[in-house]
PDB file of C-alpha atoms in Angstrom:
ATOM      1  CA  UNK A   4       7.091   7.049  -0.453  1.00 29.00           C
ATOM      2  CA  UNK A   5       8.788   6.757  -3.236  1.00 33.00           C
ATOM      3  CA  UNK A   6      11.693   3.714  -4.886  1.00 30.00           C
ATOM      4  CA  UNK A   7      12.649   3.087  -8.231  1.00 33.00           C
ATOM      5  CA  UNK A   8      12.986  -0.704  -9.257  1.00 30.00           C
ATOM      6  CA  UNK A   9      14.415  -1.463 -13.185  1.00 33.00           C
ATOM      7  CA  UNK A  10      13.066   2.062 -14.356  1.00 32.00           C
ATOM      8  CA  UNK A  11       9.821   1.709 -12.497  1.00 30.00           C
ATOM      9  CA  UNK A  12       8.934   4.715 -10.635  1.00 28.00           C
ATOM     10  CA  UNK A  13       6.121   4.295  -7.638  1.00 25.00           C
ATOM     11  CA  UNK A  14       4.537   7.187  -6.195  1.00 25.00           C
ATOM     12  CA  UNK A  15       2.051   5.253  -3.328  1.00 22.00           C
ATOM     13  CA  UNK A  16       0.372   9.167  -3.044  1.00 25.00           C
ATOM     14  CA  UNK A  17      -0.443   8.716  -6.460  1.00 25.00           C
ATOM     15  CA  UNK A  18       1.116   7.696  -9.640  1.00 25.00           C
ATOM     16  CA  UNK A  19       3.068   4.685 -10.650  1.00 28.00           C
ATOM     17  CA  UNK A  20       4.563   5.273 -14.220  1.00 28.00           C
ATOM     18  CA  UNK A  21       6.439   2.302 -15.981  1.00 30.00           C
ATOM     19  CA  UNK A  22       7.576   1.389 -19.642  1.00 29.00           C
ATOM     20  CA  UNK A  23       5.284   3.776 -20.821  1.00 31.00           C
ATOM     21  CA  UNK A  24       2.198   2.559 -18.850  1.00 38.00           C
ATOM     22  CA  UNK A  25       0.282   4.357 -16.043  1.00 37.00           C
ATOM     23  CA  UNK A  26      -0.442   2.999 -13.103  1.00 34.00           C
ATOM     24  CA  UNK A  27      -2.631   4.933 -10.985  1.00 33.00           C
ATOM     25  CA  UNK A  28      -3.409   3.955  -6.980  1.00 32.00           C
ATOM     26  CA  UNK A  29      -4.359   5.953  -3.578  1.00 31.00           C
ATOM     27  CA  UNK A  30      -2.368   3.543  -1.174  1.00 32.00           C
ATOM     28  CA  UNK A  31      -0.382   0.245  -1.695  1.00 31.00           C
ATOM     29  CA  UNK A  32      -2.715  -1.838  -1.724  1.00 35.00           C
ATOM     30  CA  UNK A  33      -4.318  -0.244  -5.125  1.00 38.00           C
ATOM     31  CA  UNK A  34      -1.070  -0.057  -7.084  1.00 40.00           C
ATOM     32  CA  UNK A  35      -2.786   1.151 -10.247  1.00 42.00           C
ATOM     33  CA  UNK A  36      -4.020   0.750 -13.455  1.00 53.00           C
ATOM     34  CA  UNK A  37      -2.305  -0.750 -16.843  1.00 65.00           C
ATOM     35  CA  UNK A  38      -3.467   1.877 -19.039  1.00 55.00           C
ATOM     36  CA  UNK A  39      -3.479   2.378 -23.024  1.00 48.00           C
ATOM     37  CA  UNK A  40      -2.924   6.145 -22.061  1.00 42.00           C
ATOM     38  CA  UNK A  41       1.104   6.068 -21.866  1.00 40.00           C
ATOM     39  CA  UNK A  42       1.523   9.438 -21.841  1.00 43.00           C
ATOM     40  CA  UNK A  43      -0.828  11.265 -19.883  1.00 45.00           C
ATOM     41  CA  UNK A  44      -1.613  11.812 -16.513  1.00 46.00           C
ATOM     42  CA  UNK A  45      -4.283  14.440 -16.364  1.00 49.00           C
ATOM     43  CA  UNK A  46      -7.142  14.371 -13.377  1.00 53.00           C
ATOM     44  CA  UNK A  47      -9.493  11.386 -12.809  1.00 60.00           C
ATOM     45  CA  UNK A  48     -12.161  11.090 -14.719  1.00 65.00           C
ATOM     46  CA  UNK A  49     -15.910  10.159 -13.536  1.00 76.00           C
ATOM     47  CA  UNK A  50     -17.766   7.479 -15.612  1.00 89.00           C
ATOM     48  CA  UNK A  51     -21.327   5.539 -15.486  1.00 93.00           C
ATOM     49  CA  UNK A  52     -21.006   2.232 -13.838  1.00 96.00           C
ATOM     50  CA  UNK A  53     -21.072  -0.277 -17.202  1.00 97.00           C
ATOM     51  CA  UNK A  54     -23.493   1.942 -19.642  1.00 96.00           C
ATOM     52  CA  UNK A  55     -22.821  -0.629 -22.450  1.00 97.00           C
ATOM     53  CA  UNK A  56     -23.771  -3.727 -19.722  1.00 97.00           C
ATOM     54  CA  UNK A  57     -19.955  -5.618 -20.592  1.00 97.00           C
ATOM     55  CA  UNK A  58     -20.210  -7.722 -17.679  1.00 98.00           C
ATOM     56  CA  UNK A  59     -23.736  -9.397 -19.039  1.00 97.00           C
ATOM     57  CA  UNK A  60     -21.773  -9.938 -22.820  1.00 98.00           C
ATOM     58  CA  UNK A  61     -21.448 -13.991 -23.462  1.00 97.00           C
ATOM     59  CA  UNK A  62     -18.150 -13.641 -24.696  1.00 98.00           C
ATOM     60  CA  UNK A  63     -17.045 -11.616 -21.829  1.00 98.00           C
ATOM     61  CA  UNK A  64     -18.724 -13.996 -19.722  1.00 98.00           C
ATOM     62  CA  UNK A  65     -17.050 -16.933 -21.786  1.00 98.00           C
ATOM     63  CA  UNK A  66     -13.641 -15.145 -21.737  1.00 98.00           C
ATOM     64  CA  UNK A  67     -13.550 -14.789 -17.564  1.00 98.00           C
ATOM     65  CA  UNK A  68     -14.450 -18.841 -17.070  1.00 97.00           C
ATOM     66  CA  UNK A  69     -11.607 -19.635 -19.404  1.00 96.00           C
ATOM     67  CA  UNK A  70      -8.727 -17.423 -17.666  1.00 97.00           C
ATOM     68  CA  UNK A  71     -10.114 -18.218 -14.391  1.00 97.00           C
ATOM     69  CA  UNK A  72     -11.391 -14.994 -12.638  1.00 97.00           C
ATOM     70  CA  UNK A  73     -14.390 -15.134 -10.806  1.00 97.00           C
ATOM     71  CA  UNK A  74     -16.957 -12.432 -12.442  1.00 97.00           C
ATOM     72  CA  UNK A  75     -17.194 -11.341  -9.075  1.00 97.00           C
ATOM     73  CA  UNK A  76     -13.743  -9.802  -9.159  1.00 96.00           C
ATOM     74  CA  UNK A  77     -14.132  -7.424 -12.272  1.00 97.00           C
ATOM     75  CA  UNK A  78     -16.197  -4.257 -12.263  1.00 97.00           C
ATOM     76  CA  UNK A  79     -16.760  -2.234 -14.877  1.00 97.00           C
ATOM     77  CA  UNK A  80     -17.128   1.657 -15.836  1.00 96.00           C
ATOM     78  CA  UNK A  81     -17.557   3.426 -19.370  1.00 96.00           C
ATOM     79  CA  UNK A  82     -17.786   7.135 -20.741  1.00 92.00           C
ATOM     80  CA  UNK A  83     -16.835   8.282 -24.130  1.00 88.00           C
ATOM     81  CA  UNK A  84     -13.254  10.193 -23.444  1.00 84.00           C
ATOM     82  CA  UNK A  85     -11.612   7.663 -21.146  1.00 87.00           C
ATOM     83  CA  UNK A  86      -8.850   5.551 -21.872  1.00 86.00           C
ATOM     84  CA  UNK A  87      -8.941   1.780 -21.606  1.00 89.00           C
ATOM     85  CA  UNK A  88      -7.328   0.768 -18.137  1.00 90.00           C
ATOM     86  CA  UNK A  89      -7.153  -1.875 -15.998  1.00 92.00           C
ATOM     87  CA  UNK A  90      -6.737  -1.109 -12.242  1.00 90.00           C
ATOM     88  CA  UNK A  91      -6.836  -3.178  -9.221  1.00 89.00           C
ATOM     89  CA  UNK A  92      -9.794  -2.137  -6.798  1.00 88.00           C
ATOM     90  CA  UNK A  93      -9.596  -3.565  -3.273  1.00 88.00           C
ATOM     91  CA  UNK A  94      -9.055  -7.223  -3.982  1.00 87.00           C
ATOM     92  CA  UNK A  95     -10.855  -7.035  -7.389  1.00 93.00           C
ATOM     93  CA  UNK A  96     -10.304  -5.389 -10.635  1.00 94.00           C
ATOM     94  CA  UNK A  97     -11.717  -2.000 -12.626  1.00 95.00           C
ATOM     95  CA  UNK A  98     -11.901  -2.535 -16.005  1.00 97.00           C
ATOM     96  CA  UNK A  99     -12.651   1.315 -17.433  1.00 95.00           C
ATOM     97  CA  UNK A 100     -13.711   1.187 -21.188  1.00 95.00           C
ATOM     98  CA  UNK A 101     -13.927   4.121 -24.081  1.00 93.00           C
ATOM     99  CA  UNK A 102     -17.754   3.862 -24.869  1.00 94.00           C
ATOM    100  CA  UNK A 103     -18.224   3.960 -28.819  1.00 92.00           C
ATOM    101  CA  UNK A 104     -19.471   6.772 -30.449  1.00 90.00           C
ATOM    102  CA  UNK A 105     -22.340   4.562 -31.693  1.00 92.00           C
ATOM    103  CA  UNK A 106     -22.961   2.917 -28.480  1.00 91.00           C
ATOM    104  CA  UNK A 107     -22.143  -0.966 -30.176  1.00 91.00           C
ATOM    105  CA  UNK A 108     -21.040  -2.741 -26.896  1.00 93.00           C
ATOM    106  CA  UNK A 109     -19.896  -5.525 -29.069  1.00 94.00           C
ATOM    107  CA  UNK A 110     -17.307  -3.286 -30.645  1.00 95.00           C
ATOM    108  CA  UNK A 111     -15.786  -4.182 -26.760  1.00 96.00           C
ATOM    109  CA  UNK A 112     -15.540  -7.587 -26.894  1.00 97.00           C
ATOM    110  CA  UNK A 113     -11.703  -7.693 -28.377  1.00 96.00           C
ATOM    111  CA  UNK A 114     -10.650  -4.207 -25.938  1.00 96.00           C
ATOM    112  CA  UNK A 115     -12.184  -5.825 -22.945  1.00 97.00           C
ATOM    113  CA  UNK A 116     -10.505  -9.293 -23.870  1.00 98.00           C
ATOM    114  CA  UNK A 117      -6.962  -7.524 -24.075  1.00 97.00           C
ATOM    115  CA  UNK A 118      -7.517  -5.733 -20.406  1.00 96.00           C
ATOM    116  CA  UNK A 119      -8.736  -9.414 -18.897  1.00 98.00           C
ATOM    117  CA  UNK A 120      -6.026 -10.704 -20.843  1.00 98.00           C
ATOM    118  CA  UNK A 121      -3.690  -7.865 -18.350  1.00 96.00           C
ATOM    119  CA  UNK A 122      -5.480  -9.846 -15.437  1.00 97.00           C
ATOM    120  CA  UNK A 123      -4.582 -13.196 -16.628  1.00 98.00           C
ATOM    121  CA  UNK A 124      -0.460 -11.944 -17.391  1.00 97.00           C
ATOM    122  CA  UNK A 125      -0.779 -10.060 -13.683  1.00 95.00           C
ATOM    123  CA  UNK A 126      -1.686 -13.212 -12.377  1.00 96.00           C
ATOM    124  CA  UNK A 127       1.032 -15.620 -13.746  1.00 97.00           C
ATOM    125  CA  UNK A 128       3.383 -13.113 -13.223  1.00 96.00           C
ATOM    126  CA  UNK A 129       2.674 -13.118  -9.363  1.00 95.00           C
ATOM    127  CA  UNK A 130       1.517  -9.594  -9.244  1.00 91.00           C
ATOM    128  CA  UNK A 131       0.889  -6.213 -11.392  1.00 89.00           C
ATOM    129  CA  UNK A 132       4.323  -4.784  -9.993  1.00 90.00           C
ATOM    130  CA  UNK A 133       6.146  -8.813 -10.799  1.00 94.00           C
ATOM    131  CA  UNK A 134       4.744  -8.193 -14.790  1.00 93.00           C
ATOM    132  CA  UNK A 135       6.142  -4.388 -15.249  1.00 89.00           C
ATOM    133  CA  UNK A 136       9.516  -5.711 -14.905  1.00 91.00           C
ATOM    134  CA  UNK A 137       8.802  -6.854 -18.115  1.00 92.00           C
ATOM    135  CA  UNK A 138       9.122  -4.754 -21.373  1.00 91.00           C
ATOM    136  CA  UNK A 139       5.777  -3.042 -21.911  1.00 89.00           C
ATOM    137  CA  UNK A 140       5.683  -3.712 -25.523  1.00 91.00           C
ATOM    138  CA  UNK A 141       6.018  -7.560 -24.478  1.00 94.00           C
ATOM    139  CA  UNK A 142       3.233  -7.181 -22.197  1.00 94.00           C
ATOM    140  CA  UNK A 143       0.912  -5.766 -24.482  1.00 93.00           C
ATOM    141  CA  UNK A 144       1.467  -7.801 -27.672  1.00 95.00           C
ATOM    142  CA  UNK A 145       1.326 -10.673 -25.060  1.00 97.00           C
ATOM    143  CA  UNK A 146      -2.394  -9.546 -24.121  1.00 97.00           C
ATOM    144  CA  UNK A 147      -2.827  -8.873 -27.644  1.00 97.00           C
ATOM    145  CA  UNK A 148      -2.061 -12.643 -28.621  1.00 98.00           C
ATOM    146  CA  UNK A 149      -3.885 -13.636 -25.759  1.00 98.00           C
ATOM    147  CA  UNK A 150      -7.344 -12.049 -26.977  1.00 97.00           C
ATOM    148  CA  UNK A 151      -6.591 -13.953 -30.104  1.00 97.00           C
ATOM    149  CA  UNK A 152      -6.173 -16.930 -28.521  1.00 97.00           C
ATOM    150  CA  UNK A 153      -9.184 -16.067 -26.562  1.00 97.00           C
ATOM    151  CA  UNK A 154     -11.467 -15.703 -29.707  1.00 97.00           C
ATOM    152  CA  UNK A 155     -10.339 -19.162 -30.923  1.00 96.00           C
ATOM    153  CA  UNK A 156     -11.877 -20.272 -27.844  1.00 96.00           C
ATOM    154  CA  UNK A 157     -15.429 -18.151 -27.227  1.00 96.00           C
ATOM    155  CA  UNK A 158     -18.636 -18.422 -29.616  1.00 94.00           C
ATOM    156  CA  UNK A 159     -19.004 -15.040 -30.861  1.00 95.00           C
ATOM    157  CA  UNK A 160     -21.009 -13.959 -34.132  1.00 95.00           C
ATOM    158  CA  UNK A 161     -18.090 -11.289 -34.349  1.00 95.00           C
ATOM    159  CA  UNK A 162     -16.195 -11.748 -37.524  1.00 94.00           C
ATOM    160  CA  UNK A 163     -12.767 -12.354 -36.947  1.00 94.00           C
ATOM    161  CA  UNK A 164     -11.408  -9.221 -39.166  1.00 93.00           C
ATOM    162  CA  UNK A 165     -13.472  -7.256 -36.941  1.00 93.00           C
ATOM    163  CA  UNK A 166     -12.690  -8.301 -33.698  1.00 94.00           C
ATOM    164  CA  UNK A 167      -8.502  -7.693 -35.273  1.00 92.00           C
ATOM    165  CA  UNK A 168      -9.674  -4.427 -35.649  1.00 90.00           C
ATOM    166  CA  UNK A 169     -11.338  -3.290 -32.781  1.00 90.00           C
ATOM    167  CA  UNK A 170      -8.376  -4.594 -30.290  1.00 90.00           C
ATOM    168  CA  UNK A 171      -6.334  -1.876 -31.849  1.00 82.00           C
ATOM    169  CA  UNK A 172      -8.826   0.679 -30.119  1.00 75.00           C
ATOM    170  CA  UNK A 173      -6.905  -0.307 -27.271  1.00 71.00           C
ATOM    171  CA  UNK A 174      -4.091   2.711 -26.655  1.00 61.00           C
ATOM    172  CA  UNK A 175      -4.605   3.594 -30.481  1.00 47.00           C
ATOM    173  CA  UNK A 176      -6.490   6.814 -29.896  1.00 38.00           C
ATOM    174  CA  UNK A 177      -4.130   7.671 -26.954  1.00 42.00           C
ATOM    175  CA  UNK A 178      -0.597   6.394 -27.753  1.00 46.00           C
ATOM    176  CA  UNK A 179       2.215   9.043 -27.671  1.00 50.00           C
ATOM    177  CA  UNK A 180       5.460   6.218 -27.894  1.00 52.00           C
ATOM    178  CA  UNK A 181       4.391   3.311 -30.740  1.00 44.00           C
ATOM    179  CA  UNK A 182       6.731   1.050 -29.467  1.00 40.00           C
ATOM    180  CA  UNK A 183       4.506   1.265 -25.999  1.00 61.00           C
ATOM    181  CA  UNK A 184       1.621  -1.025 -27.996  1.00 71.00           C
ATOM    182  CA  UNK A 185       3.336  -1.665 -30.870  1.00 82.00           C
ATOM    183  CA  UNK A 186       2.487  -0.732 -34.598  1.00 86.00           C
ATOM    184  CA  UNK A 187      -1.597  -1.689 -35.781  1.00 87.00           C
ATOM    185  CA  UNK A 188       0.520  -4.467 -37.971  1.00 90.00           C
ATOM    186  CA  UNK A 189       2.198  -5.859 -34.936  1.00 92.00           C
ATOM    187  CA  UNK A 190      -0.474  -5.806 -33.045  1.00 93.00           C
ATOM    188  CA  UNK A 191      -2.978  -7.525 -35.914  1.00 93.00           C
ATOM    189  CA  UNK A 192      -0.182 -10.183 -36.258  1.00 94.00           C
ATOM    190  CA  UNK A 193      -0.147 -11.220 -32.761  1.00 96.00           C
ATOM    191  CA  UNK A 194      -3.958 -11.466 -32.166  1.00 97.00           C
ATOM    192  CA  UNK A 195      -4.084 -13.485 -34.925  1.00 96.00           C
ATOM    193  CA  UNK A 196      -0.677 -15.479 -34.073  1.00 96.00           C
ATOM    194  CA  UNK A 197      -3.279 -16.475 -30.694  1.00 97.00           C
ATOM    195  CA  UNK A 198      -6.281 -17.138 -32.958  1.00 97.00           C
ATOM    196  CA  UNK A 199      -4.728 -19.499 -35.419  1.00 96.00           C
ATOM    197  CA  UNK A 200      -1.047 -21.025 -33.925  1.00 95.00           C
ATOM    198  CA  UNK A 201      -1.981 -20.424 -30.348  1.00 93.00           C
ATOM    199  CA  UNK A 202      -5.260 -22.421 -30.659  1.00 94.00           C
ATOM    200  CA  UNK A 203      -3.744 -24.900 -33.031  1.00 95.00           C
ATOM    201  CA  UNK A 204      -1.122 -25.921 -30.440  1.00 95.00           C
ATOM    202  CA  UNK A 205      -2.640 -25.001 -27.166  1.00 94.00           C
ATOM    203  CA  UNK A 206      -6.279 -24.748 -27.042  1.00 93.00           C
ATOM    204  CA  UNK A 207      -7.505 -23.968 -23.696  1.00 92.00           C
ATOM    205  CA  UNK A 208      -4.010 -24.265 -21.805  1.00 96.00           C
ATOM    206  CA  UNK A 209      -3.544 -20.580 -21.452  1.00 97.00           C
ATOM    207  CA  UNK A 210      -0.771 -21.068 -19.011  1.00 97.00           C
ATOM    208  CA  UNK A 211       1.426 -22.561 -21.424  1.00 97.00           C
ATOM    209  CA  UNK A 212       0.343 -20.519 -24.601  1.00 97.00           C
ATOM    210  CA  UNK A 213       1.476 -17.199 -22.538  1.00 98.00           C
ATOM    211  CA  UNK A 214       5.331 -18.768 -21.359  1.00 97.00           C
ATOM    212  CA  UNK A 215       5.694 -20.221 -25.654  1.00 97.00           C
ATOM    213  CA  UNK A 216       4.693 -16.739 -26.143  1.00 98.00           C
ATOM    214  CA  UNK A 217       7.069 -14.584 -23.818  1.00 97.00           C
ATOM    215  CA  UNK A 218       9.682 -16.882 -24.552  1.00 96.00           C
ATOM    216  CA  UNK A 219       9.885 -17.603 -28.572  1.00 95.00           C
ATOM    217  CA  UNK A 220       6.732 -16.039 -30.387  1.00 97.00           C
ATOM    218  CA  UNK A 221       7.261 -12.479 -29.285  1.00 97.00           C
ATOM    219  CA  UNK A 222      10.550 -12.084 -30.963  1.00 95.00           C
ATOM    220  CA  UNK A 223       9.113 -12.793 -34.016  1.00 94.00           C
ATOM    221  CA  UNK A 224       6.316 -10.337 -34.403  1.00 94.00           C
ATOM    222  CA  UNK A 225       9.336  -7.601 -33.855  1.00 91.00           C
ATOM    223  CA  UNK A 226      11.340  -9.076 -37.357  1.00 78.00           C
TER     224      UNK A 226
END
């Protein structure tokens, strides 16, 4: 079964493609996954359940109370060549993670942040299908900001600078169209347009931070 909607493609047998961004699923009811990946669409690949233990991390932890998803809902998986992703599971979530050469889970914090941040968007949005009307580089400079906002909000002993850094791992090692995640800069500006301004004006109201953001901050990172 097959329909296209806006330029978005679905493929219920298998693949949903959209603004760059795969979305992989068996049957309807597991539409896909929001991957970094945007251009490839290769075989499935098998990873340990959560090597690095994300789901135990305080600031994950932290991060899930503050947008509202029960813990319950979001599984995790990690090997070293596959993309971040997030996919709905059932009536949950799969979060798959790249594992770090060096093994530092904490390197995660900031990826993991941006793919719960893909949750949270999905969520206001209505559904994952509702938020891929949207422009993909809106939606992922929106998660971006997000995270930042995010880190205002979590105790971490992650330096800031670092945690800037290491949510451009996100789609970075996989990205075959920049304007599908945006450039490092744009991406650095709006994690730290959520750390600084989106704290500053809305602290913990994540609701509101995401509509100021969709509707007047994201046309500025593009200038």
């Amino acid at each position: 079964m097959r329909l296209d909607l806006r330029g978005l493609q679905i493929s219920f047998a298998g693949l949903l493609v959209v603004s760059g961004a795969h979305y992989l699923g068996q049957d309807a009811s597991e539409a896909g996954c929001l991957r970094a990946d945007s251009g490839s669409s290769g075989p499935a690949i098998e990873c340990s359940p959560d090597p690095l233990n994300v789901a135990h991390m305080v600031e994950i932890k932290a991060a899930l109370s503050i947008f509202g998803i029960d813990e319950a809902e979001v599984r995790y998986r990690g090997c070293q060549k596959v993309p971040f992703e997030t996919r709905m599971k059932g009536k949950g979530y799969l979060i798959s993670y790249q594992v770090p050469a060096n093994n530092n889970g904490k390197q995660l914090v900031a990826p993991i942040m941006h793919e719960l941040a893909h949750v949270f968007q999905a969520r206001e949005a209505g559904s994952f299908l509702a938020l891929l009307k949207a422009p993909s580089l809106r939606i992922e400079l929106g998660a971006d900001f997000l995270a930042g906002l995010m880190s205002a909000n979590i105790e971490t002993q992650i330096p800031l600078d670092i945690l800037q850094e290491d949510v451009v791992l996100v789609g970075r090692y996989y990205e075959k169209e920049e304007g599908a995640h945006g450039t490092p800069e744009q991406r650095n500006n709006a994690f730290r347009l959520g750390h600084f301004h989106g704290y500053k004006t809305f602290k913990k109201s994540f609701p509101a931070a995401l509509k100021e953001f969709n509707k007047n901050l994201y046309g500025s990172l593009l200038n």
